[in-house]
Coordinates of C-alpha atoms in Angstrom, one line a residue:
Chain I
M620 CA -33.9 45.7 3.9
A621 CA -33.9 42.0 4.9
D622 CA -31.8 40.8 7.9
M623 CA -28.5 39.2 7.1
I624 CA -28.0 38.3 10.7
N625 CA -30.8 37.6 13.2
M626 CA -29.8 36.4 16.6
Q627 CA -32.3 35.9 19.4
K628 CA -31.6 35.2 23.1
V629 CA -28.1 33.8 22.3
S630 CA -26.1 32.7 25.3
K631 CA -22.7 31.0 25.3
I632 CA -21.5 29.0 28.3
Y633 CA -18.1 27.2 28.2
S634 CA -18.4 24.2 30.5
G635 CA -15.3 22.6 32.0
A636 CA -13.8 22.6 35.4
I637 CA -15.4 26.0 35.9
E638 CA -18.4 27.1 33.9
T639 CA -17.9 30.4 32.3
Q640 CA -20.8 32.3 30.6
V641 CA -19.4 34.7 28.0
L642 CA -22.6 35.8 26.2
F643 CA -25.9 36.6 27.9
D644 CA -29.2 36.6 25.9
I645 CA -27.9 38.5 23.0
D646 CA -30.5 39.9 20.5
L647 CA -28.9 41.2 17.3
K648 CA -30.1 42.0 13.8
V649 CA -27.8 43.2 11.0
E650 CA -29.2 44.5 7.8
E651 CA -28.2 43.2 4.4
G652 CA -25.6 45.4 2.7
S653 CA -24.6 47.2 5.9
F654 CA -21.1 48.0 7.1
N655 CA -20.9 47.3 10.9
S656 CA -18.2 47.2 13.6
L657 CA -18.2 45.2 16.7
V658 CA -16.1 46.7 19.5
G659 CA -15.3 45.9 23.1
Q660 CA -12.5 45.1 25.4
S661 CA -10.5 41.9 25.3
G662 CA -12.6 39.1 26.9
S663 CA -15.9 41.0 26.3
G664 CA -17.2 38.2 24.2
K665 CA -17.1 39.9 20.8
S666 CA -14.9 37.3 19.1
T667 CA -17.2 34.5 20.5
L668 CA -20.2 36.4 19.1
L669 CA -18.5 36.7 15.7
N670 CA -17.5 33.0 15.7
I671 CA -21.1 32.0 16.5
I672 CA -22.3 34.1 13.6
G673 CA -19.6 32.5 11.5
T674 CA -20.9 29.1 12.6
L675 CA -17.4 28.2 13.8
D676 CA -18.8 28.1 17.3
K677 CA -22.2 27.0 18.6
A678 CA -24.5 29.0 20.8
T679 CA -25.5 27.2 24.0
K680 CA -29.0 28.8 23.9
G681 CA -30.9 30.9 21.5
T682 CA -31.5 30.9 17.8
V683 CA -29.2 32.1 15.0
E684 CA -30.3 32.9 11.4
I685 CA -27.8 33.8 8.7
A686 CA -29.3 35.0 5.4
G687 CA -32.7 33.6 6.5
Q688 CA -31.4 30.2 7.4
R689 CA -31.4 28.8 10.9
T690 CA -27.8 27.7 11.6
D691 CA -28.2 26.4 15.2
T692 CA -30.0 23.3 13.8
M693 CA -27.8 22.6 10.9
T694 CA -25.5 19.5 10.5
K695 CA -21.7 19.9 10.3
D696 CA -21.8 19.4 6.6
Q697 CA -24.6 21.9 6.1
L698 CA -22.6 24.4 8.1
A699 CA -19.5 23.7 6.0
S700 CA -21.4 24.4 2.8
L701 CA -22.9 27.6 4.3
R702 CA -19.5 28.8 5.4
N703 CA -18.1 28.0 1.9
Q704 CA -20.8 29.7 -0.1
S705 CA -22.4 32.5 2.0
L706 CA -19.7 33.6 4.4
G707 CA -16.2 35.1 4.0
F708 CA -13.7 35.2 6.8
I709 CA -10.9 37.7 7.4
F710 CA -8.9 36.8 10.4
Q711 CA -6.4 38.8 12.4
F712 CA -3.7 36.3 11.6
H713 CA -4.7 36.1 8.0
H714 CA -4.6 32.3 8.0
L715 CA -3.4 31.6 4.5
L716 CA -2.2 28.1 3.7
P717 CA 1.6 28.3 3.6
E718 CA 1.9 25.5 1.0
F719 CA 0.0 27.5 -1.6
T720 CA 0.6 30.7 -3.6
A721 CA -1.5 33.8 -3.0
R722 CA -3.5 33.0 -6.1
E723 CA -4.1 29.4 -5.1
N724 CA -5.2 30.6 -1.6
V725 CA -7.7 32.9 -3.2
L726 CA -9.1 30.1 -5.4
M727 CA -9.3 27.6 -2.5
P728 CA -12.9 28.3 -1.4
Y729 CA -14.0 27.9 -5.0
L730 CA -12.0 24.7 -5.3
I731 CA -13.5 23.3 -2.1
Q732 CA -17.0 23.8 -3.6
H733 CA -16.4 22.7 -7.2
G734 CA -13.3 20.5 -7.1
K735 CA -11.7 22.3 -10.0
T736 CA -11.2 25.8 -11.2
T737 CA -12.5 27.3 -14.5
S738 CA -10.9 30.0 -16.6
E739 CA -13.7 32.4 -15.5
I740 CA -13.0 31.9 -11.8
E741 CA -9.3 32.2 -12.4
K742 CA -9.9 35.5 -14.2
R743 CA -12.0 36.6 -11.2
A744 CA -9.2 35.6 -8.8
D745 CA -6.8 37.7 -10.8
E746 CA -9.3 40.6 -10.7
L747 CA -9.6 40.4 -7.0
L748 CA -5.9 40.2 -6.6
G749 CA -5.6 43.3 -8.7
L750 CA -8.3 44.9 -6.6
V751 CA -6.3 44.3 -3.4
G752 CA -3.1 45.4 -5.2
L753 CA -1.3 42.0 -5.3
D754 CA -0.7 41.6 -9.0
A755 CA 3.0 41.5 -8.6
V756 CA 3.2 38.9 -5.9
K757 CA 0.2 36.7 -6.7
N758 CA 2.3 33.7 -7.6
N759 CA 4.4 33.9 -4.5
L760 CA 3.9 31.4 -1.7
S761 CA 2.1 33.1 1.1
T762 CA 5.2 32.9 3.3
E763 CA 7.0 35.0 0.7
M764 CA 4.8 38.0 1.2
S765 CA 4.7 40.8 3.8
G766 CA 2.0 40.9 6.6
G767 CA 0.0 43.5 4.8
Q768 CA 0.1 41.6 1.5
Q769 CA -1.0 38.4 3.3
Q770 CA -3.9 40.2 4.9
R771 CA -4.9 41.6 1.5
A772 CA -4.7 38.1 0.0
A773 CA -7.0 36.9 2.8
I774 CA -9.5 39.6 1.8
A775 CA -9.4 38.5 -1.8
R776 CA -9.9 34.9 -0.7
A777 CA -12.9 35.9 1.4
L778 CA -14.5 37.5 -1.7
I779 CA -14.0 34.7 -4.3
N780 CA -17.3 32.9 -3.7
N781 CA -19.3 36.2 -3.7
P782 CA -20.3 35.8 0.0
K783 CA -23.3 37.6 1.3
L784 CA -21.6 38.3 4.6
I785 CA -18.0 39.0 5.5
L786 CA -16.9 38.5 9.0
A787 CA -13.6 40.2 9.9
D788 CA -11.8 39.6 13.2
E789 CA -9.3 42.4 13.8
P790 CA -8.4 42.5 10.1
T791 CA -6.0 45.4 10.8
G792 CA -4.8 44.3 14.2
N793 CA -1.3 43.4 12.9
L794 CA -0.9 46.2 10.4
D795 CA 0.8 49.6 10.4
T796 CA -1.3 52.8 10.1
D797 CA -0.9 53.2 6.3
T798 CA -1.8 49.6 5.6
T799 CA -4.7 49.7 8.0
D800 CA -6.1 52.7 6.1
S801 CA -5.7 51.0 2.8
V802 CA -7.3 47.8 4.1
Y803 CA -10.2 49.8 5.5
R804 CA -10.8 51.6 2.2
L805 CA -10.7 48.2 0.4
L806 CA -13.4 46.7 2.6
R807 CA -15.5 49.8 2.2
Q808 CA -15.1 49.7 -1.6
I809 CA -16.2 46.1 -1.7
N810 CA -19.2 46.9 0.5
E811 CA -20.2 49.6 -1.9
E812 CA -19.4 47.7 -5.1
Y813 CA -20.9 44.3 -4.3
G814 CA -23.4 45.1 -1.6
T815 CA -21.6 42.7 0.7
T816 CA -22.6 42.9 4.4
F817 CA -19.6 43.4 6.8
L818 CA -19.2 42.8 10.4
I819 CA -15.8 43.9 11.6
V820 CA -14.4 43.2 15.1
T821 CA -11.9 45.9 15.8
H822 CA -10.0 47.5 18.6
D823 CA -9.3 50.5 16.4
R824 CA -11.5 53.4 17.3
K825 CA -10.7 55.1 14.0
I826 CA -11.9 52.2 12.0
A827 CA -15.0 51.7 14.2
E828 CA -16.0 55.4 13.7
R829 CA -15.9 55.0 10.0
T830 CA -18.4 52.2 9.9
D831 CA -22.2 52.7 9.6
R832 CA -23.0 51.1 12.9
I833 CA -21.0 50.4 16.1
I834 CA -22.1 47.6 18.2
M835 CA -20.3 47.6 21.6
V836 CA -20.1 44.4 23.7
E837 CA -19.2 44.4 27.3
D838 CA -19.2 41.5 29.7
G839 CA -21.2 39.4 27.2
R840 CA -23.9 41.9 26.7
I841 CA -24.6 44.5 24.0
E842 CA -24.0 47.8 25.9
L843 CA -24.2 50.2 23.1
D844 CA -25.7 50.0 19.6
L845 CA -24.9 53.2 17.7
I846 CA -25.8 54.2 14.1
T847 CA -23.1 56.7 13.1
Chain S
M614 CA -10.5 16.4 -6.1
V615 CA -9.7 19.3 -3.9
S616 CA -8.5 16.8 -1.2
F617 CA -6.2 15.1 -3.7
K618 CA -4.7 18.5 -4.8
I619 CA -4.2 19.5 -1.2
A620 CA -2.7 16.1 -0.3
L621 CA -0.3 16.3 -3.2
R622 CA 0.8 19.9 -2.2
F623 CA 1.3 18.9 1.4
L624 CA 3.6 16.1 0.3
K625 CA 5.4 18.4 -2.2
S626 CA 5.9 21.2 0.3
S627 CA 7.8 19.0 2.7
K628 CA 9.9 17.1 0.2
M629 CA 12.4 15.8 2.7
Q630 CA 9.8 14.3 5.0
T631 CA 7.9 12.8 2.1
L632 CA 11.1 11.3 0.7
L633 CA 12.1 9.9 4.1
I634 CA 8.6 8.3 4.6
M635 CA 8.7 6.8 1.1
M636 CA 12.3 5.5 1.7
G637 CA 11.2 3.9 5.0
L638 CA 8.4 2.2 3.2
A639 CA 10.7 1.3 0.3
V640 CA 13.3 -0.3 2.5
G641 CA 10.6 -2.4 4.2
I642 CA 9.1 -3.5 0.9
A643 CA 12.6 -4.2 -0.5
V644 CA 13.5 -6.5 2.5
Q645 CA 10.1 -8.2 2.2
I646 CA 10.6 -8.8 -1.5
F647 CA 14.2 -9.9 -1.0
V648 CA 13.4 -12.4 1.8
G649 CA 10.2 -13.7 0.1
Q650 CA 11.8 -14.1 -3.4
L651 CA 15.0 -15.6 -1.9
L652 CA 13.2 -18.2 0.2
T653 CA 10.8 -19.1 -2.6
N654 CA 13.6 -19.6 -5.1
L655 CA 15.7 -21.4 -2.6
Q656 CA 12.8 -23.7 -1.9
E657 CA 12.1 -24.2 -5.6
G658 CA 15.8 -24.9 -6.3
F659 CA 16.0 -27.2 -3.4
L660 CA 12.9 -29.1 -4.4
E661 CA 14.0 -29.3 -8.0
E662 CA 17.4 -30.5 -6.9
T663 CA 15.9 -33.1 -4.6
T664 CA 12.8 -34.3 -6.4
G665 CA 13.5 -33.2 -10.0
N666 CA 15.1 -36.6 -10.9
A667 CA 13.0 -38.8 -8.6
S668 CA 9.8 -40.7 -8.9
H669 CA 7.0 -38.8 -7.0
V670 CA 4.4 -41.5 -6.9
T671 CA 5.6 -45.1 -7.4
V672 CA 3.5 -48.2 -8.0
F673 CA 5.0 -51.4 -6.5
P674 CA 3.7 -55.0 -6.5
A675 CA 1.6 -55.8 -3.4
E676 CA 3.6 -57.2 -0.5
D677 CA 3.4 -60.9 -1.4
E678 CA 3.9 -60.2 -5.1
I679 CA 7.1 -59.8 -7.0
I680 CA 5.9 -58.4 -10.3
I681 CA 3.4 -56.2 -11.9
D682 CA 1.7 -57.8 -14.9
N683 CA -0.5 -56.2 -17.6
W684 CA 1.5 -53.1 -17.0
E685 CA 0.8 -51.4 -20.3
S686 CA -2.9 -50.9 -19.4
K687 CA -1.9 -49.7 -15.9
V688 CA 0.5 -47.2 -17.3
A689 CA -2.2 -46.0 -19.7
G690 CA -4.6 -45.7 -16.7
I691 CA -2.2 -43.6 -14.6
Q692 CA -1.3 -41.4 -17.5
N693 CA -4.9 -40.0 -17.6
I694 CA -4.8 -38.9 -13.9
D695 CA -4.8 -35.1 -13.4
G696 CA -1.4 -33.8 -12.2
I697 CA 0.6 -36.7 -13.5
T698 CA 3.2 -35.4 -15.9
A699 CA 5.3 -38.6 -16.7
V700 CA 4.8 -42.3 -16.3
S701 CA 7.6 -44.8 -16.8
P702 CA 7.8 -48.6 -16.2
A703 CA 10.8 -50.0 -14.5
V704 CA 12.4 -53.4 -13.7
D705 CA 14.6 -53.2 -10.6
S706 CA 16.7 -55.9 -9.1
P707 CA 19.9 -56.1 -7.0
A708 CA 23.1 -57.5 -8.3
L709 CA 26.8 -57.6 -7.6
I710 CA 29.6 -56.3 -9.7
V711 CA 32.9 -58.1 -9.3
K712 CA 36.1 -56.6 -10.5
G713 CA 39.3 -58.2 -9.4
S714 CA 39.1 -58.6 -5.7
Q715 CA 36.5 -55.8 -5.4
S716 CA 32.7 -56.4 -5.4
N717 CA 30.0 -53.7 -5.4
S718 CA 26.4 -54.2 -4.4
I719 CA 24.4 -52.4 -7.0
L720 CA 20.8 -52.1 -8.3
V721 CA 20.1 -52.9 -11.9
R722 CA 17.5 -50.5 -13.2
G723 CA 15.7 -51.5 -16.4
L724 CA 14.1 -48.4 -17.9
D725 CA 12.2 -47.5 -21.0
M726 CA 14.7 -45.0 -22.2
T727 CA 12.0 -42.8 -23.9
Q728 CA 9.5 -42.7 -21.1
A729 CA 12.2 -42.5 -18.3
E730 CA 13.6 -39.4 -20.0
A731 CA 10.8 -37.3 -18.5
I732 CA 11.9 -38.3 -15.0
Y733 CA 15.6 -38.8 -15.1
E734 CA 16.7 -36.6 -18.1
L735 CA 19.3 -39.3 -18.8
A736 CA 20.3 -37.8 -22.2
E737 CA 21.2 -34.5 -20.4
N738 CA 22.6 -36.1 -17.3
T739 CA 24.9 -38.5 -19.3
Y740 CA 28.1 -36.5 -19.5
E741 CA 30.2 -39.1 -21.2
G742 CA 29.0 -41.5 -24.0
D743 CA 25.3 -42.2 -24.6
V744 CA 22.3 -43.9 -23.1
P745 CA 22.0 -47.6 -23.9
T746 CA 20.7 -48.3 -27.4
N747 CA 20.7 -52.2 -27.2
D748 CA 20.2 -54.9 -24.7
T749 CA 23.9 -55.4 -23.8
Q750 CA 24.7 -51.8 -23.0
V751 CA 24.7 -50.2 -19.5
L752 CA 24.8 -46.7 -18.2
V753 CA 26.9 -46.3 -15.0
G754 CA 27.0 -43.5 -12.4
K755 CA 29.9 -41.1 -11.9
E756 CA 31.0 -42.4 -8.5
L757 CA 30.8 -46.1 -9.6
A758 CA 32.8 -45.3 -12.7
T759 CA 35.5 -43.6 -10.6
D760 CA 35.4 -46.4 -8.1
L761 CA 35.8 -49.2 -10.7
T762 CA 37.8 -47.0 -13.1
L763 CA 35.3 -47.6 -15.8
S764 CA 35.1 -45.7 -19.1
V765 CA 32.9 -45.9 -22.1
G766 CA 33.3 -49.1 -24.0
D767 CA 34.5 -51.1 -21.0
G768 CA 32.9 -54.5 -20.2
L769 CA 31.2 -55.1 -16.8
D770 CA 30.3 -58.4 -15.2
I771 CA 27.3 -58.5 -13.0
I772 CA 26.1 -61.5 -10.8
T773 CA 22.4 -61.8 -10.1
P774 CA 21.0 -63.2 -6.9
S775 CA 20.4 -66.5 -8.8
Q776 CA 24.2 -66.6 -9.4
N777 CA 24.0 -66.0 -13.1
T778 CA 26.7 -63.8 -14.6
F779 CA 26.0 -61.3 -17.4
T780 CA 28.5 -59.1 -19.2
L781 CA 27.3 -55.6 -20.1
W782 CA 29.2 -52.9 -22.0
V783 CA 29.4 -49.3 -20.6
S784 CA 27.7 -47.0 -23.1
G785 CA 27.9 -43.9 -21.0
I786 CA 28.4 -42.4 -17.6
Y787 CA 25.7 -40.4 -15.8
D788 CA 25.4 -37.9 -12.9
L789 CA 22.0 -37.6 -11.3
G790 CA 23.3 -35.2 -8.6
S791 CA 23.3 -37.8 -5.8
A792 CA 26.4 -39.8 -4.9
I793 CA 24.3 -42.6 -3.5
V794 CA 22.3 -43.0 -6.7
N795 CA 25.5 -42.6 -8.9
E796 CA 27.2 -45.3 -6.9
R797 CA 24.3 -47.8 -6.8
W798 CA 22.3 -47.6 -10.0
I799 CA 23.3 -49.1 -13.2
I800 CA 20.8 -48.4 -15.9
V801 CA 19.9 -50.8 -18.7
N802 CA 17.1 -51.2 -21.3
I803 CA 13.9 -52.5 -19.8
A804 CA 14.0 -55.5 -22.1
S805 CA 17.6 -56.3 -21.0
A806 CA 16.6 -56.3 -17.3
Q807 CA 13.5 -58.4 -18.1
S808 CA 15.8 -61.0 -19.7
I809 CA 18.5 -60.9 -17.0
Y810 CA 15.9 -61.6 -14.3
S811 CA 13.7 -63.9 -16.5
L812 CA 10.6 -61.7 -15.8
G813 CA 9.0 -62.2 -19.2
D814 CA 7.0 -59.1 -20.1
N815 CA 6.4 -58.1 -16.5
I816 CA 7.9 -55.2 -14.6
T817 CA 8.6 -54.4 -10.9
S818 CA 7.5 -50.8 -10.6
I819 CA 5.8 -47.9 -12.3
E820 CA 7.4 -44.5 -11.6
T821 CA 5.7 -41.1 -12.2
Q822 CA 6.3 -37.4 -11.8
T823 CA 3.6 -34.9 -10.8
T824 CA 3.0 -31.2 -11.2
D825 CA 3.1 -30.7 -7.4
I826 CA 5.3 -32.5 -5.0
F827 CA 3.2 -31.2 -2.1
T828 CA 0.1 -33.1 -3.2
T829 CA 1.8 -36.4 -4.0
D830 CA -0.1 -38.1 -1.2
S831 CA -3.5 -37.3 -2.7
T832 CA -2.2 -38.1 -6.2
A833 CA -1.1 -41.5 -4.9
E834 CA -4.6 -42.2 -3.6
E835 CA -6.0 -41.4 -7.1
V836 CA -3.4 -43.7 -8.7
A837 CA -4.4 -46.5 -6.3
A838 CA -8.1 -45.9 -7.0
A839 CA -7.5 -45.9 -10.8
L840 CA -5.7 -49.3 -10.6
G841 CA -8.6 -50.7 -8.7
N842 CA -8.3 -54.3 -7.6
S843 CA -4.8 -55.0 -9.0
P844 CA -2.4 -56.4 -6.4
I845 CA -0.3 -53.3 -6.0
T846 CA 0.8 -50.8 -3.4
V847 CA 1.4 -47.1 -4.1
N848 CA 4.1 -45.0 -2.4
N849 CA 4.5 -41.3 -2.6
W850 CA 7.5 -38.9 -2.1
K851 CA 5.7 -36.8 0.5
D852 CA 4.9 -39.7 2.9
D853 CA 8.3 -41.2 2.3
N854 CA 10.1 -38.0 3.3
P855 CA 8.1 -36.5 6.2
D856 CA 11.0 -34.6 7.7
F857 CA 11.8 -33.0 4.5
F858 CA 8.3 -31.7 4.1
S859 CA 8.0 -30.4 7.7
A860 CA 11.3 -28.6 7.1
L861 CA 10.0 -27.0 3.9
A862 CA 6.7 -26.1 5.7
S863 CA 8.6 -24.5 8.6
Q864 CA 10.8 -22.6 6.2
G865 CA 7.7 -21.3 4.3
A866 CA 6.0 -20.3 7.6
S867 CA 9.1 -18.5 8.8
S868 CA 9.3 -16.6 5.5
Y869 CA 5.7 -15.5 5.9
M870 CA 6.4 -14.5 9.5
I871 CA 9.4 -12.3 8.5
Q872 CA 7.5 -10.7 5.7
T873 CA 4.4 -10.0 7.8
F874 CA 6.4 -8.4 10.6
V875 CA 8.5 -6.3 8.2
L876 CA 5.3 -5.0 6.7
L877 CA 3.7 -4.5 10.1
S878 CA 6.6 -2.4 11.3
V879 CA 6.4 -0.4 8.1
V880 CA 2.7 0.2 8.6
I881 CA 3.1 1.2 12.2
G882 CA 5.9 3.6 11.1
I883 CA 3.7 5.2 8.5
A884 CA 0.7 5.4 10.8
S885 CA 2.8 7.2 13.4
I886 CA 4.4 9.6 11.0
L887 CA 1.0 10.5 9.4
S888 CA -0.5 11.0 12.8
I889 CA 2.2 13.5 13.5
T890 CA 1.5 15.3 10.2
V891 CA -2.1 15.8 11.3
V892 CA -0.7 17.7 14.2
Q893 CA 1.7 19.5 11.9
K894 CA -1.1 20.4 9.5
S895 CA -3.8 21.1 12.1
R896 CA -3.6 24.8 11.4
Q897 CA -4.1 24.2 7.7
I898 CA -7.0 21.8 8.3
G899 CA -8.6 24.3 10.7
I900 CA -8.3 27.0 8.0
L901 CA -9.8 24.7 5.4
K902 CA -12.7 23.8 7.7
A903 CA -13.4 27.5 8.4
M904 CA -13.5 28.0 4.6
G905 CA -16.0 25.2 4.4
I906 CA -14.2 22.0 3.7
K907 CA -16.3 19.1 4.9
D908 CA -14.9 16.6 7.5
S909 CA -15.0 13.8 4.9
Q910 CA -12.9 15.9 2.5
A911 CA -10.5 16.7 5.3
S912 CA -10.1 13.0 6.0
L913 CA -9.6 12.3 2.4
I914 CA -6.5 14.6 2.4
F915 CA -4.8 12.1 4.8
L916 CA -6.0 9.0 3.0
Y917 CA -4.7 10.4 -0.3
Q918 CA -1.4 11.2 1.4
G919 CA -1.2 7.6 2.6
L920 CA -2.1 6.3 -0.8
L921 CA 0.5 8.6 -2.6
L922 CA 3.2 7.7 -0.1
G923 CA 2.2 4.0 -0.5
I924 CA 2.4 4.2 -4.3
G925 CA 5.8 6.0 -4.3
G926 CA 7.2 3.8 -1.6
A927 CA 5.9 0.6 -3.3
I928 CA 7.5 1.5 -6.7
M929 CA 10.8 2.4 -5.0
G930 CA 10.6 -0.7 -2.8
V931 CA 9.9 -3.1 -5.6
L932 CA 12.7 -1.7 -7.7
L933 CA 15.1 -1.7 -4.7
G934 CA 14.1 -5.3 -3.7
A935 CA 14.5 -6.5 -7.2
I936 CA 18.0 -4.9 -7.5
L937 CA 19.0 -6.2 -4.1
F938 CA 17.8 -9.8 -4.9
Y939 CA 19.3 -9.8 -8.4
G940 CA 22.7 -8.4 -7.1
F941 CA 22.7 -11.0 -4.3
I942 CA 22.1 -13.9 -6.7
Q943 CA 24.7 -12.6 -9.1
A944 CA 27.3 -12.4 -6.3
L945 CA 26.3 -15.8 -5.1
S946 CA 26.6 -17.5 -8.5
S947 CA 29.9 -15.8 -9.2
S948 CA 31.4 -17.6 -6.2
G949 CA 30.2 -21.0 -7.3
D950 CA 27.3 -23.2 -8.3
S951 CA 24.1 -21.9 -6.7
I952 CA 20.8 -23.7 -6.6
I953 CA 18.9 -20.4 -6.2
S954 CA 17.7 -19.1 -9.5
S955 CA 17.5 -15.4 -10.2
S956 CA 14.0 -15.7 -11.7
F957 CA 11.4 -13.2 -10.5
D958 CA 7.8 -14.0 -9.7
I959 CA 6.2 -10.9 -11.2
N960 CA 2.9 -11.6 -9.5
F961 CA 4.8 -11.7 -6.1
L962 CA 6.4 -8.3 -6.9
L963 CA 3.0 -6.8 -7.9
L964 CA 1.3 -8.3 -4.9
S965 CA 4.0 -6.9 -2.5
G966 CA 3.6 -3.5 -4.1
L967 CA -0.2 -3.7 -3.9
I968 CA 0.0 -4.8 -0.2
A969 CA 2.3 -1.8 0.5
V970 CA -0.2 0.6 -1.1
I971 CA -3.1 -0.9 0.8
A972 CA -1.2 -1.0 4.0
S973 CA -0.1 2.5 3.6
A974 CA -3.7 3.7 2.9
M975 CA -4.8 1.7 6.0
A976 CA -2.1 3.4 8.1
S977 CA -3.6 6.7 7.1
L978 CA -7.0 5.8 8.4
L979 CA -6.1 6.7 12.0
P980 CA -4.9 10.2 11.1
A981 CA -7.8 10.6 8.8
I982 CA -10.2 9.9 11.6
K983 CA -8.2 12.1 13.9
S984 CA -8.5 15.0 11.4
R985 CA -12.4 14.8 11.5
K986 CA -12.3 15.7 15.2
L987 CA -10.2 18.8 14.5
D988 CA -12.3 21.9 15.4
P989 CA -11.5 25.0 13.3
I990 CA -12.4 27.3 16.3
E991 CA -9.3 26.0 18.2
V992 CA -7.1 27.1 15.3
I993 CA -8.8 30.4 14.8
R994 CA -8.7 31.3 18.5
N995 CA -5.1 30.4 19.0
G996 CA -3.8 32.0 15.8

C-alpha cells in the first residue's frame, strides 16, 4: 500500500519571547486506507502534529508529503486547494458555520471548489446526512442542533469532497458515551466503505484501542507505535 | 461565487446590524443629496433671477463714439458665435419725465420687440396691457407706474437732453423683477428711439444672452474678435459683477466641502464597522480557510459585503434624499414664493448613488486585507 502520510525529521519550534520546541525529528508514515489513532497527554504535541499534517500549521524543519505531494514547499493557495480536495477535517468543536444550515455546511467544501452546487452533489449531501442520521434536521441552522448532531454534520462535511485523508481532532471529546460510540462506528464504516484514511487524535482509550494502529506522542516524540 | 453567497448570508444572518449600517450610509447619502441639490437649485434659481432678464455680453460704441453703425452686419456676425443664444440691438438714452411738479430721471430703451423678447420676455413680463406696437407707444415699469399713477392708455411727456419734448402713450406695464429697472426703464420701439434722438439708422448697443453666464468673459473676447476693427467695446456680466461671481464660487465650494465631508464620515463609519465584522466573523473565516477557501476568496467576502451594503444604502439614501428635498421645497413654496425649483438632476442622484457604492466598496478594502492575514490555526486551536 502507498503512503498517505510521509513525514521525515519534522520539528516544530514556536519562536517568541521564549522558544518552545514541541516536535523533535518526527518520522511518520501512514498507509493509505488505514484507520489510525494519535494519543498522548495534553501538550504532548499531538495536535500540532495533526495540524502540520493538515497543512494548517507549518513544520520548522523536515519534509511532509501528503498523498505523494510535498506540502512544506507549497504556496498558500496550493495548500488551500489541497485542504479542499484531499483532506477532511473533523474538529473537537465541530466548527460549523452558524449562519448556514446543516446541509449548506456539508455542501460548503464543494461550493468553495466549484462556486455552485449541482443536483448530483446535493443528492450526495443528502445521502451523507442520511448516513450520519441527520435527515430530520438537515435544514436546521447549525445552532439549532444538539452537540452530537453538530459533530455528525461536521463528519458529513468532511466527506463531501471524497477526501483521501480525514484528520479528526478529539471528534468525540465533547460527546456522551452513546454518541461517542455511534460517531466511532460511523467513522469506521466510512473507512471501510470508501477506503478513506483516518488519523484520529483522541484522549479516549476505548476509541484508540479500536483503531488499527495507535501512535503515542510524548514530549514531542513518538514514544510508541503499536499495530493492534 | 462562493464568496458572494457567504457575504450575502453573513449580511442576512445579522439583519439588524446590516440594516443599521445601510441606514447610516443612507442618511449620509440623503444629506449629501439634499445639500447638493438644494445648493445647485438655489444657485440656478438665483442666477436665473439675476441674469435671466439681463444682457450677458453687451457691445457698446468705443469710448469716443456715440453710436454703432452698420449694426445689422454686426448682429449677424455675433449671432454665429458659439454659446450666444440671443442678440438684440438697442438704442438707449436718458430723459426726464415731468408730471405736475414731479420729475423722474429715466432711461429710454428702444428695443426690437421681436429680438428683445429672447432676453427680456416682455410679452410674459408685461402684466397689464401689451408691448408697444407702434412708434408712439411706451411700456413702463411697475414702480414707475405706481409712482406716477400711470395706467394703460395714459399719455406721458418725456424731455430729452436736447430739450425736445415728446408725448408717448402707455401701452402696457411690465415687471422685470428689479425695482431699479422697473423705476428707470421705459421701453419703446427701436425706430421710435432712433427718431426721438435723431440717430438715423444707428444704435447705441447690442445686447446678447449666452448659454453659460460663467464663461461670459471668454464669450466677450470672441465677440470682440468677431467684430474686428469696428470702434466698439465689449462688456460682460461676469467682469461687471465680480463680487457676485466670487460669492457663487464660494457657495459652490462650500457645497462640495460639505458633501465631501459627509461622504468621508460615512466611509470611515462603514470601514470601522466592517473592520469589526472581520473580528466578529474571524471564527467563520478560519473555518472556511481550513476547508480550503483561498485568501483572495476570503477577501472577496468582505468586498462583496461592502458592495452590497453600498448598493442597499445608496438606494435607500437616494430615495430618502429625494423625499427630503422634495418635501423641503414643497414646505418652502407653500409659505411663499421660492426661487428654488424642485427639479432633480437625475445624473446627480445617480452619481451620488454610484459614489456611495464605490466608497462603500473602498471602505471594505481594509477589512478585506485584514481577513487575508487571518490564520485558520488560531481559530482551530482556540476553539
